Amino acid sequence: GQQVMQIPQYQHVQEGEDFTTYCNSSTTLSNIQWYKQRPGGHPVFLIQLVKSGEVKKQKRLTFQFGEAKKNSSLHITATQTTDVGTYFCAGLPTSGTYKYIFGTGTRLKVLA
Amino acid sequence: DTAVSQTPKYLVTQMGNDKSIKCEQNLGHDTMYWYKQDSKKFLKIMFSYNNKELIINETVPNRFSPKSPDKAHLNLHINSLELGDSAVYFCASSQTPRSQETQYFGPGTRLLVL
């Protein structure tokens, strides 16, 4: 079946270090979304990427969609303790279903 | 103002019981979803309704039955609860079921089956 894997599964960083999570789909995607879930919270939408090779920035966060539209990455520059949480990508396959497939998530812990 | 609300927030029950979780959204969205998040944080879609019509029905046990009385409400009824049903259940909504729509998640219902 269609799968979206994320690596790493866990990441511990010192505050101020950079962090990157990678998202890889087994099928081509129409678009990809990124969500953040704080500990004990619910997923909150961060951004959406639609075009092949697209790059978007939100302050210290940089999101990229691969040229083949099968992978994506989220890079955080100079992490802060407020960045703690689980980051999910969610891809919509081009196969025509309405179903977003969520990635396996990357749990980020930031040590002060 | 809560956009997507769920009740109850916590649910502890015995195996074999039947329970319901309720979800309401006040965003005026047409589409609502149920997701299950297990202990490893994997988030999997279970069902989706668009304007009270079922459009996504994943391979879940038929002990789980969603019901949408109107487009602002999507409830989840679970019969004969099993230990493996313990998880966090999230309700979500989006404007339409089409691509490029943001999903807004509720706070979650933490279900523990003993």
mmCIF file of C-alpha atoms in Angstrom, chain B:
data_model
loop_
_atom_site.group_PDB
_atom_site.id
_atom_site.type_symbol
_atom_site.label_atom_id
_atom_site.label_comp_id
_atom_site.label_asym_id
_atom_site.label_seq_id
_atom_site.Cartn_x
_atom_site.Cartn_y
_atom_site.Cartn_z
ATOM 1 C CA ASP B 1 -14.071 29.970 20.308
ATOM 2 C CA THR B 2 -13.247 26.303 19.788
ATOM 3 C CA ALA B 3 -13.125 25.402 16.100
ATOM 4 C CA VAL B 4 -13.199 21.605 16.415
ATOM 5 C CA SER B 5 -14.308 20.165 19.746
ATOM 6 C CA GLN B 6 -14.466 16.587 20.974
ATOM 7 C CA THR B 7 -16.085 14.955 23.982
ATOM 8 C CA PRO B 8 -15.034 13.353 26.142
ATOM 9 C CA LYS B 9 -11.394 14.343 26.424
ATOM 10 C CA TYR B 10 -10.544 11.203 28.392
ATOM 11 C CA LEU B 11 -12.325 7.866 28.359
ATOM 12 C CA VAL B 12 -11.369 4.910 30.560
ATOM 13 C CA THR B 13 -13.496 1.813 30.169
ATOM 14 C CA GLN B 14 -13.542 -1.951 30.488
ATOM 15 C CA MET B 15 -13.082 -4.416 27.657
ATOM 16 C CA GLY B 16 -16.345 -5.397 26.022
ATOM 17 C CA ASN B 17 -18.094 -2.094 26.699
ATOM 18 C CA ASP B 18 -19.642 0.142 24.033
ATOM 19 C CA LYS B 19 -18.690 3.810 23.937
ATOM 20 C CA SER B 20 -19.195 6.896 21.788
ATOM 21 C CA ILE B 21 -17.033 9.905 21.044
ATOM 22 C CA LYS B 22 -18.605 13.106 19.754
ATOM 23 C CA CYS B 23 -17.131 15.759 17.493
ATOM 24 C CA GLU B 24 -18.435 19.153 16.460
ATOM 25 C CA GLN B 25 -16.949 21.848 14.246
ATOM 26 C CA ASN B 26 -18.110 25.452 13.998
ATOM 27 C CA LEU B 27 -15.995 26.351 10.973
ATOM 28 C CA GLY B 28 -18.742 25.758 8.436
ATOM 29 C CA HIS B 29 -16.670 22.993 6.810
ATOM 30 C CA ASP B 30 -18.215 20.319 4.621
ATOM 31 C CA THR B 31 -15.772 17.518 5.421
ATOM 32 C CA MET B 32 -14.956 15.773 8.683
ATOM 33 C CA TYR B 33 -12.537 12.973 9.576
ATOM 34 C CA TRP B 34 -11.676 10.498 12.294
ATOM 35 C CA TYR B 35 -8.033 9.590 12.880
ATOM 36 C CA LYS B 36 -6.484 7.108 15.283
ATOM 37 C CA GLN B 37 -3.074 7.816 16.827
ATOM 38 C CA ASP B 38 -1.426 4.862 18.514
ATOM 39 C CA SER B 39 1.204 4.798 21.239
ATOM 40 C CA LYS B 40 3.976 5.179 18.643
ATOM 41 C CA LYS B 41 2.336 8.380 17.421
ATOM 42 C CA PHE B 42 1.366 6.891 14.045
ATOM 43 C CA LEU B 43 -1.618 8.829 12.729
ATOM 44 C CA LYS B 44 -4.018 6.850 10.541
ATOM 45 C CA ILE B 45 -7.241 7.953 8.920
ATOM 46 C CA MET B 46 -10.293 5.864 9.736
ATOM 47 C CA PHE B 47 -13.273 7.599 8.156
ATOM 48 C CA SER B 48 -14.241 10.745 6.333
ATOM 49 C CA TYR B 49 -17.634 12.293 5.667
ATOM 50 C CA ASN B 50 -18.483 15.023 3.198
ATOM 51 C CA ASN B 51 -21.830 16.674 3.790
ATOM 52 C CA LYS B 52 -23.040 13.681 5.788
ATOM 53 C CA GLU B 53 -21.940 11.218 3.102
ATOM 54 C CA LEU B 54 -19.222 8.639 3.829
ATOM 55 C CA ILE B 55 -16.328 9.135 1.392
ATOM 56 C CA ILE B 56 -13.433 7.378 3.105
ATOM 57 C CA ASN B 57 -13.820 4.091 4.925
ATOM 58 C CA GLU B 58 -10.489 2.560 5.785
ATOM 59 C CA THR B 59 -10.002 -1.016 6.814
ATOM 60 C CA VAL B 60 -11.144 -0.746 10.386
ATOM 61 C CA PRO B 61 -13.073 -3.370 12.364
ATOM 62 C CA ASN B 62 -16.823 -3.075 11.873
ATOM 63 C CA ARG B 63 -17.076 -2.530 15.619
ATOM 64 C CA PHE B 64 -16.337 1.096 14.708
ATOM 65 C CA SER B 65 -19.303 2.940 13.261
ATOM 66 C CA PRO B 66 -19.257 6.637 12.386
ATOM 67 C CA LYS B 67 -22.419 8.704 12.217
ATOM 68 C CA SER B 68 -22.876 12.189 10.844
ATOM 69 C CA PRO B 69 -26.268 13.676 11.799
ATOM 70 C CA ASP B 70 -25.358 16.921 10.017
ATOM 71 C CA LYS B 71 -22.248 18.348 8.419
ATOM 72 C CA ALA B 72 -21.125 20.010 11.665
ATOM 73 C CA HIS B 73 -21.118 16.783 13.658
ATOM 74 C CA LEU B 74 -19.330 13.461 13.284
ATOM 75 C CA ASN B 75 -19.619 10.888 16.030
ATOM 76 C CA LEU B 76 -17.768 7.615 16.466
ATOM 77 C CA HIS B 77 -19.378 4.638 18.159
ATOM 78 C CA ILE B 78 -17.261 1.683 19.200
ATOM 79 C CA ASN B 79 -18.799 -1.656 20.135
ATOM 80 C CA SER B 80 -17.201 -4.395 22.211
ATOM 81 C CA LEU B 81 -14.081 -2.438 23.041
ATOM 82 C CA GLU B 82 -10.767 -4.312 22.950
ATOM 83 C CA LEU B 83 -7.399 -3.574 24.542
ATOM 84 C CA GLY B 84 -5.962 -2.680 21.144
ATOM 85 C CA ASP B 85 -8.486 0.120 20.756
ATOM 86 C CA SER B 86 -6.562 2.138 23.341
ATOM 87 C CA ALA B 87 -5.288 5.189 21.500
ATOM 88 C CA VAL B 88 -5.920 8.879 20.958
ATOM 89 C CA TYR B 89 -8.761 9.532 18.532
ATOM 90 C CA PHE B 90 -8.681 12.825 16.668
ATOM 91 C CA CYS B 91 -11.522 14.417 14.816
ATOM 92 C CA ALA B 92 -10.628 16.869 12.046
ATOM 93 C CA SER B 93 -12.415 18.981 9.483
ATOM 94 C CA SER B 94 -11.627 20.704 6.193
ATOM 95 C CA GLN B 95 -13.550 23.072 3.944
ATOM 96 C CA THR B 96 -13.938 20.433 1.231
ATOM 97 C CA PRO B 97 -12.491 16.969 0.588
ATOM 98 C CA ARG B 98 -10.443 18.258 -2.318
ATOM 99 C CA SER B 99 -6.702 18.520 -2.296
ATOM 100 C CA GLN B 100 -4.899 21.536 -0.866
ATOM 101 C CA GLU B 101 -7.358 21.918 1.967
ATOM 102 C CA THR B 102 -5.998 22.417 5.471
ATOM 103 C CA GLN B 103 -7.251 20.001 8.073
ATOM 104 C CA TYR B 104 -8.158 21.404 11.492
ATOM 105 C CA PHE B 105 -7.819 18.897 14.289
ATOM 106 C CA GLY B 106 -9.759 18.643 17.515
ATOM 107 C CA PRO B 107 -8.011 18.251 20.887
ATOM 108 C CA GLY B 108 -8.299 14.462 20.821
ATOM 109 C CA THR B 109 -10.012 11.832 22.963
ATOM 110 C CA ARG B 110 -7.664 9.646 24.959
ATOM 111 C CA LEU B 111 -9.230 6.200 25.175
ATOM 112 C CA LEU B 112 -7.885 3.603 27.574
ATOM 113 C CA VAL B 113 -9.413 0.142 27.535
ATOM 114 C CA LEU B 114 -8.691 -1.972 30.626
#
